[in-house]
């Protein structure tokens, strides 16, 4: 697709939008099938060294109660995922890179593999690290990694991040390259409907994902948080419904642009529309993340406002998502890692 065509599709409404969404679903079923794969999400710490201007757990937000789940709590959540045939978990936290943090994640990976007889697939979402750290974690059992770029436009990137060495656009892109070198299935994503963002920015984001040749993507609508600097620009935002519709259009175009990657139905969609994740599954997404974070911590891991499922335990969350997936007309790939088909093709070619 050319950029201008993508821009037109992102702006599609009415019959043109219906046709776009249907085309995306047809591509999804043909290329990756009608299965949805679970990734049990464990937000194990909200301690973060970064100060991203949109994020509720940014370092400078002193209203957040900081926490670290214990190893036992994390392993209990992993055991639940394994026993309930989720097949995969995601370990996510604020961004840190201290030797103690690197060692802790490494140890957790080994323990998760041990408790599940090597059966649980593991995705990490633990921020920018050195190539050596990525390799170390890969060798200890992680094989997928999500590192969101948030915007591929450097000018916009620095409007939503501080301009300093801790928040370098070039380092972010470099880290994505390190992940490929280390052997991961590589995922990234962007926020949709940011202040200052244009349709051209979003089209360029999609072309950036294509050029980067990613294996998986997690992207959703930007939802403001009152305890962040970006909140003062909320009057420039599209309505939440407009951001939601635009996010679905982005998912649909990405599915057509990259037919065999994994695309997650972001929780942020459900923060706007109670059926948001089902709608994403029905037009191109094929991954969903039940929240397995201990309920005592969930309120303190709010990157944005109105985050859903804060009071559901793991069992309730699973039952809820099972129902949502069936409503969307899809099948759950229980006991399957659901690895990216694109990754298999990409590495086979290499």
GROMACS .gro file of C-alpha atoms in nm:
model
  350
    1UNK     CA    1   0.000   0.000   0.000
    2UNK     CA    2   0.106   0.355  -0.067
    3UNK     CA    3   0.087   0.608   0.213
    4UNK     CA    4  -0.200   0.801   0.057
    5UNK     CA    5  -0.411   0.487   0.027
    6UNK     CA    6  -0.345   0.406   0.394
    7UNK     CA    7  -0.451   0.756   0.497
    8UNK     CA    8  -0.778   0.714   0.306
    9UNK     CA    9  -0.844   0.379   0.471
   10UNK     CA   10  -0.775   0.521   0.818
   11UNK     CA   11  -1.035   0.790   0.751
   12UNK     CA   12  -1.291   0.543   0.611
   13UNK     CA   13  -1.649   0.571   0.736
   14UNK     CA   14  -1.983   0.416   0.649
   15UNK     CA   15  -1.983   0.152   0.377
   16UNK     CA   16  -1.614   0.204   0.298
   17UNK     CA   17  -1.527   0.130   0.663
   18UNK     CA   18  -1.751  -0.175   0.676
   19UNK     CA   19  -1.575  -0.308   0.366
   20UNK     CA   20  -1.232  -0.240   0.522
   21UNK     CA   21  -1.316  -0.423   0.844
   22UNK     CA   22  -1.461  -0.720   0.656
   23UNK     CA   23  -1.157  -0.740   0.430
   24UNK     CA   24  -0.927  -0.743   0.734
   25UNK     CA   25  -1.124  -1.025   0.896
   26UNK     CA   26  -1.113  -1.227   0.573
   27UNK     CA   27  -0.735  -1.183   0.555
   28UNK     CA   28  -0.697  -1.284   0.919
   29UNK     CA   29  -0.898  -1.607   0.879
   30UNK     CA   30  -0.714  -1.697   0.560
   31UNK     CA   31  -0.363  -1.624   0.688
   32UNK     CA   32  -0.363  -1.706   1.061
   33UNK     CA   33  -0.696  -1.884   1.112
   34UNK     CA   34  -0.980  -1.809   1.350
   35UNK     CA   35  -0.803  -1.899   1.675
   36UNK     CA   36  -0.735  -1.651   1.954
   37UNK     CA   37  -0.432  -1.711   2.174
   38UNK     CA   38  -0.413  -1.626   2.543
   39UNK     CA   39  -0.118  -1.441   2.698
   40UNK     CA   40  -0.164  -1.431   3.076
   41UNK     CA   41  -0.053  -1.080   3.176
   42UNK     CA   42   0.144  -1.036   3.500
   43UNK     CA   43   0.227  -0.672   3.580
   44UNK     CA   44   0.485  -0.758   3.841
   45UNK     CA   45   0.612  -0.408   3.930
   46UNK     CA   46   0.515  -0.046   3.867
   47UNK     CA   47   0.855   0.095   3.963
   48UNK     CA   48   0.989   0.282   3.660
   49UNK     CA   49   1.302   0.481   3.583
   50UNK     CA   50   1.137   0.661   3.293
   51UNK     CA   51   0.924   0.975   3.288
   52UNK     CA   52   0.712   0.937   2.973
   53UNK     CA   53   0.472   1.230   2.958
   54UNK     CA   54   0.159   1.019   2.894
   55UNK     CA   55   0.209   0.741   3.149
   56UNK     CA   56   0.035   0.705   3.484
   57UNK     CA   57   0.327   0.518   3.643
   58UNK     CA   58   0.593   0.764   3.525
   59UNK     CA   59   0.878   0.816   3.772
   60UNK     CA   60   0.765   1.167   3.871
   61UNK     CA   61   0.407   1.070   3.959
   62UNK     CA   62   0.427   1.070   4.338
   63UNK     CA   63   0.056   0.982   4.372
   64UNK     CA   64   0.126   0.622   4.269
   65UNK     CA   65   0.182   0.361   4.540
   66UNK     CA   66   0.481   0.165   4.414
   67UNK     CA   67   0.487  -0.213   4.441
   68UNK     CA   68   0.683  -0.523   4.350
   69UNK     CA   69   0.504  -0.857   4.345
   70UNK     CA   70   0.695  -1.130   4.523
   71UNK     CA   71   0.847  -1.420   4.331
   72UNK     CA   72   0.588  -1.651   4.488
   73UNK     CA   73   0.300  -1.428   4.371
   74UNK     CA   74   0.441  -1.418   4.019
   75UNK     CA   75   0.497  -1.793   4.009
   76UNK     CA   76   0.145  -1.860   4.145
   77UNK     CA   77   0.004  -1.655   3.855
   78UNK     CA   78   0.220  -1.852   3.611
   79UNK     CA   79   0.104  -2.178   3.764
   80UNK     CA   80  -0.259  -2.070   3.713
   81UNK     CA   81  -0.183  -1.995   3.346
   82UNK     CA   82  -0.012  -2.331   3.300
   83UNK     CA   83  -0.281  -2.535   3.475
   84UNK     CA   84  -0.555  -2.357   3.277
   85UNK     CA   85  -0.379  -2.421   2.944
   86UNK     CA   86  -0.319  -2.054   2.861
   87UNK     CA   87   0.013  -2.180   2.720
   88UNK     CA   88   0.181  -1.836   2.749
   89UNK     CA   89   0.239  -1.553   2.994
   90UNK     CA   90   0.358  -1.194   2.962
   91UNK     CA   91   0.585  -1.047   3.230
   92UNK     CA   92   0.549  -0.669   3.226
   93UNK     CA   93   0.684  -0.396   3.451
   94UNK     CA   94   0.805  -0.040   3.461
   95UNK     CA   95   1.136   0.012   3.282
   96UNK     CA   96   1.446  -0.062   3.487
   97UNK     CA   97   1.790  -0.187   3.385
   98UNK     CA   98   1.984  -0.226   3.711
   99UNK     CA   99   2.192  -0.543   3.761
  100UNK     CA  100   1.952  -0.652   4.038
  101UNK     CA  101   1.650  -0.613   3.807
  102UNK     CA  102   1.819  -0.799   3.521
  103UNK     CA  103   1.914  -1.083   3.755
  104UNK     CA  104   1.564  -1.101   3.905
  105UNK     CA  105   1.395  -1.133   3.565
  106UNK     CA  106   1.654  -1.393   3.465
  107UNK     CA  107   1.583  -1.599   3.777
  108UNK     CA  108   1.206  -1.571   3.729
  109UNK     CA  109   1.234  -1.697   3.372
  110UNK     CA  110   1.422  -2.005   3.485
  111UNK     CA  111   1.172  -2.073   3.765
  112UNK     CA  112   0.874  -2.036   3.529
  113UNK     CA  113   1.025  -2.284   3.286
  114UNK     CA  114   1.094  -2.524   3.570
  115UNK     CA  115   0.746  -2.511   3.726
  116UNK     CA  116   0.576  -2.562   3.386
  117UNK     CA  117   0.807  -2.837   3.256
  118UNK     CA  118   0.915  -2.592   2.985
  119UNK     CA  119   0.555  -2.580   2.860
  120UNK     CA  120   0.475  -2.211   2.923
  121UNK     CA  121   0.571  -1.969   2.649
  122UNK     CA  122   0.706  -1.640   2.787
  123UNK     CA  123   0.678  -1.289   2.648
  124UNK     CA  124   0.866  -1.006   2.817
  125UNK     CA  125   0.771  -0.640   2.818
  126UNK     CA  126   1.052  -0.500   3.030
  127UNK     CA  127   1.177  -0.204   2.832
  128UNK     CA  128   1.507  -0.108   2.675
  129UNK     CA  129   1.803  -0.326   2.770
  130UNK     CA  130   2.148  -0.406   2.633
  131UNK     CA  131   2.197  -0.674   2.370
  132UNK     CA  132   2.372  -0.885   2.634
  133UNK     CA  133   2.072  -0.866   2.868
  134UNK     CA  134   1.830  -0.957   2.589
  135UNK     CA  135   2.048  -1.258   2.502
  136UNK     CA  136   2.069  -1.363   2.866
  137UNK     CA  137   1.690  -1.352   2.909
  138UNK     CA  138   1.639  -1.536   2.580
  139UNK     CA  139   1.871  -1.815   2.692
  140UNK     CA  140   1.678  -1.839   3.021
  141UNK     CA  141   1.346  -1.898   2.846
  142UNK     CA  142   1.186  -1.581   2.707
  143UNK     CA  143   1.117  -1.600   2.334
  144UNK     CA  144   0.883  -1.309   2.259
  145UNK     CA  145   0.938  -0.944   2.349
  146UNK     CA  146   0.712  -0.639   2.326
  147UNK     CA  147   0.882  -0.297   2.313
  148UNK     CA  148   0.641  -0.030   2.199
  149UNK     CA  149   0.775   0.263   1.999
  150UNK     CA  150   0.453   0.467   2.065
  151UNK     CA  151   0.526   0.691   1.764
  152UNK     CA  152   0.761   0.645   1.468
  153UNK     CA  153   0.778   1.021   1.413
  154UNK     CA  154   1.078   1.152   1.614
  155UNK     CA  155   0.920   1.499   1.647
  156UNK     CA  156   0.602   1.353   1.795
  157UNK     CA  157   0.805   1.106   2.002
  158UNK     CA  158   0.973   1.399   2.177
  159UNK     CA  159   0.640   1.571   2.238
  160UNK     CA  160   0.528   1.272   2.444
  161UNK     CA  161   0.866   1.194   2.605
  162UNK     CA  162   1.124   1.416   2.780
  163UNK     CA  163   1.413   1.511   2.555
  164UNK     CA  164   1.705   1.346   2.731
  165UNK     CA  165   1.928   1.042   2.708
  166UNK     CA  166   1.683   0.829   2.907
  167UNK     CA  167   1.414   0.880   2.643
  168UNK     CA  168   1.604   0.854   2.315
  169UNK     CA  169   1.411   0.768   1.998
  170UNK     CA  170   1.727   0.629   1.838
  171UNK     CA  171   1.797   0.406   2.140
  172UNK     CA  172   1.441   0.274   2.125
  173UNK     CA  173   1.483   0.177   1.762
  174UNK     CA  174   1.828   0.033   1.836
  175UNK     CA  175   1.679  -0.185   2.111
  176UNK     CA  176   1.426  -0.328   1.864
  177UNK     CA  177   1.722  -0.425   1.646
  178UNK     CA  178   1.893  -0.588   1.945
  179UNK     CA  179   1.581  -0.799   2.006
  180UNK     CA  180   1.596  -0.934   1.652
  181UNK     CA  181   1.965  -1.013   1.689
  182UNK     CA  182   1.896  -1.199   2.015
  183UNK     CA  183   1.643  -1.422   1.838
  184UNK     CA  184   1.309  -1.301   1.978
  185UNK     CA  185   0.975  -1.278   1.812
  186UNK     CA  186   0.968  -0.898   1.812
  187UNK     CA  187   0.663  -0.689   1.891
  188UNK     CA  188   0.607  -0.317   1.905
  189UNK     CA  189   0.315  -0.078   1.875
  190UNK     CA  190   0.191   0.280   1.879
  191UNK     CA  191  -0.069   0.493   2.053
  192UNK     CA  192  -0.357   0.606   1.838
  193UNK     CA  193  -0.521   0.947   1.879
  194UNK     CA  194  -0.240   1.130   2.058
  195UNK     CA  195  -0.239   1.509   2.082
  196UNK     CA  196  -0.049   1.660   1.786
  197UNK     CA  197  -0.082   1.333   1.587
  198UNK     CA  198  -0.196   1.340   1.222
  199UNK     CA  199  -0.334   1.074   0.988
  200UNK     CA  200  -0.003   1.096   0.803
  201UNK     CA  201   0.179   1.012   1.129
  202UNK     CA  202  -0.038   0.702   1.172
  203UNK     CA  203   0.011   0.593   0.812
  204UNK     CA  204   0.386   0.633   0.860
  205UNK     CA  205   0.359   0.429   1.181
  206UNK     CA  206   0.208   0.139   0.985
  207UNK     CA  207   0.475   0.164   0.716
  208UNK     CA  208   0.739   0.174   0.991
  209UNK     CA  209   0.603  -0.152   1.138
  210UNK     CA  210   0.612  -0.307   0.792
  211UNK     CA  211   0.967  -0.189   0.724
  212UNK     CA  212   1.083  -0.309   1.066
  213UNK     CA  213   0.936  -0.648   0.972
  214UNK     CA  214   0.785  -0.707   1.315
  215UNK     CA  215   0.633  -1.039   1.421
  216UNK     CA  216   0.364  -0.909   1.653
  217UNK     CA  217   0.193  -0.583   1.743
  218UNK     CA  218   0.011  -0.434   2.038
  219UNK     CA  219  -0.147  -0.095   1.978
  220UNK     CA  220  -0.452   0.083   2.105
  221UNK     CA  221  -0.621   0.419   2.159
  222UNK     CA  222  -0.446   0.683   2.366
  223UNK     CA  223  -0.641   0.742   2.687
  224UNK     CA  224  -0.538   1.038   2.898
  225UNK     CA  225  -0.435   1.022   3.265
  226UNK     CA  226  -0.486   1.330   3.482
  227UNK     CA  227  -0.157   1.287   3.670
  228UNK     CA  228   0.056   1.331   3.358
  229UNK     CA  229   0.194   1.638   3.174
  230UNK     CA  230   0.017   1.538   2.850
  231UNK     CA  231  -0.320   1.576   3.025
  232UNK     CA  232  -0.311   1.953   2.972
  233UNK     CA  233  -0.354   1.893   2.598
  234UNK     CA  234  -0.674   1.685   2.641
  235UNK     CA  235  -0.883   1.955   2.474
  236UNK     CA  236  -0.699   1.886   2.147
  237UNK     CA  237  -0.799   1.519   2.146
  238UNK     CA  238  -1.051   1.345   1.927
  239UNK     CA  239  -1.345   1.207   2.124
  240UNK     CA  240  -1.288   0.868   2.282
  241UNK     CA  241  -1.529   0.713   2.033
  242UNK     CA  242  -1.333   0.865   1.744
  243UNK     CA  243  -1.008   0.731   1.890
  244UNK     CA  244  -1.169   0.390   1.932
  245UNK     CA  245  -1.293   0.379   1.571
  246UNK     CA  246  -0.955   0.495   1.445
  247UNK     CA  247  -0.782   0.223   1.648
  248UNK     CA  248  -0.998  -0.044   1.483
  249UNK     CA  249  -0.917   0.102   1.142
  250UNK     CA  250  -0.546   0.086   1.229
  251UNK     CA  251  -0.575  -0.280   1.331
  252UNK     CA  252  -0.764  -0.361   1.011
  253UNK     CA  253  -0.511  -0.188   0.785
  254UNK     CA  254  -0.219  -0.351   0.967
  255UNK     CA  255  -0.376  -0.695   0.925
  256UNK     CA  256  -0.403  -0.633   0.549
  257UNK     CA  257  -0.052  -0.484   0.534
  258UNK     CA  258   0.110  -0.765   0.739
  259UNK     CA  259  -0.125  -1.063   0.699
  260UNK     CA  260   0.058  -1.324   0.910
  261UNK     CA  261   0.171  -1.135   1.221
  262UNK     CA  262   0.012  -1.165   1.566
  263UNK     CA  263  -0.202  -0.866   1.666
  264UNK     CA  264  -0.322  -0.816   2.023
  265UNK     CA  265  -0.666  -0.685   2.116
  266UNK     CA  266  -0.552  -0.410   2.354
  267UNK     CA  267  -0.719  -0.371   2.694
  268UNK     CA  268  -0.742   0.006   2.628
  269UNK     CA  269  -1.013  -0.068   2.368
  270UNK     CA  270  -1.233  -0.207   2.646
  271UNK     CA  271  -1.174   0.109   2.852
  272UNK     CA  272  -1.374   0.297   2.587
  273UNK     CA  273  -1.619   0.033   2.464
  274UNK     CA  274  -1.729  -0.258   2.687
  275UNK     CA  275  -1.712  -0.483   2.379
  276UNK     CA  276  -1.393  -0.323   2.252
  277UNK     CA  277  -1.172  -0.629   2.255
  278UNK     CA  278  -1.434  -0.848   2.087
  279UNK     CA  279  -1.464  -0.590   1.810
  280UNK     CA  280  -1.087  -0.600   1.759
  281UNK     CA  281  -1.092  -0.981   1.741
  282UNK     CA  282  -1.367  -0.961   1.483
  283UNK     CA  283  -1.163  -0.743   1.248
  284UNK     CA  284  -0.809  -0.873   1.264
  285UNK     CA  285  -0.667  -0.925   1.615
  286UNK     CA  286  -0.581  -1.280   1.724
  287UNK     CA  287  -0.418  -1.241   2.070
  288UNK     CA  288  -0.580  -1.142   2.399
  289UNK     CA  289  -0.424  -1.092   2.742
  290UNK     CA  290  -0.620  -1.206   3.049
  291UNK     CA  291  -0.494  -1.010   3.349
  292UNK     CA  292  -0.332  -1.241   3.604
  293UNK     CA  293  -0.178  -0.962   3.813
  294UNK     CA  294  -0.268  -1.012   4.181
  295UNK     CA  295  -0.578  -0.797   4.238
  296UNK     CA  296  -0.414  -0.616   4.532
  297UNK     CA  297  -0.175  -0.445   4.287
  298UNK     CA  298  -0.392  -0.375   3.985
  299UNK     CA  299  -0.511  -0.027   4.081
  300UNK     CA  300  -0.149   0.083   4.101
  301UNK     CA  301  -0.069  -0.027   3.744
  302UNK     CA  302  -0.285   0.225   3.563
  303UNK     CA  303  -0.095   0.362   3.265
  304UNK     CA  304  -0.420   0.537   3.166
  305UNK     CA  305  -0.754   0.615   3.330
  306UNK     CA  306  -1.061   0.385   3.338
  307UNK     CA  307  -0.856   0.067   3.297
  308UNK     CA  308  -1.102  -0.226   3.306
  309UNK     CA  309  -1.091  -0.552   3.506
  310UNK     CA  310  -0.924  -0.405   3.815
  311UNK     CA  311  -1.130  -0.613   4.057
  312UNK     CA  312  -1.157  -0.944   3.868
  313UNK     CA  313  -0.948  -1.232   3.992
  314UNK     CA  314  -0.775  -1.459   3.741
  315UNK     CA  315  -1.066  -1.706   3.731
  316UNK     CA  316  -1.324  -1.436   3.664
  317UNK     CA  317  -1.104  -1.275   3.401
  318UNK     CA  318  -1.061  -1.606   3.221
  319UNK     CA  319  -1.435  -1.682   3.222
  320UNK     CA  320  -1.515  -1.331   3.100
  321UNK     CA  321  -1.267  -1.350   2.812
  322UNK     CA  322  -1.384  -1.697   2.711
  323UNK     CA  323  -1.735  -1.559   2.673
  324UNK     CA  324  -1.610  -1.253   2.484
  325UNK     CA  325  -1.411  -1.464   2.239
  326UNK     CA  326  -1.707  -1.690   2.167
  327UNK     CA  327  -1.925  -1.381   2.111
  328UNK     CA  328  -1.667  -1.266   1.857
  329UNK     CA  329  -1.712  -1.597   1.673
  330UNK     CA  330  -1.358  -1.718   1.738
  331UNK     CA  331  -1.200  -2.026   1.896
  332UNK     CA  332  -0.949  -2.025   2.185
  333UNK     CA  333  -0.617  -2.193   2.114
  334UNK     CA  334  -0.586  -2.365   2.451
  335UNK     CA  335  -0.251  -2.533   2.513
  336UNK     CA  336  -0.096  -2.363   2.207
  337UNK     CA  337   0.180  -2.103   2.214
  338UNK     CA  338   0.034  -1.940   1.905
  339UNK     CA  339   0.372  -1.822   1.783
  340UNK     CA  340   0.382  -1.567   1.505
  341UNK     CA  341   0.361  -1.728   1.162
  342UNK     CA  342   0.548  -1.429   1.029
  343UNK     CA  343   0.840  -1.505   1.261
  344UNK     CA  344   0.859  -1.860   1.131
  345UNK     CA  345   0.867  -1.737   0.771
  346UNK     CA  346   1.114  -1.458   0.849
  347UNK     CA  347   1.363  -1.685   1.025
  348UNK     CA  348   1.321  -1.961   0.768
  349UNK     CA  349   1.418  -1.717   0.495
  350UNK     CA  350   1.722  -1.607   0.695
   0.00000   0.00000   0.00000
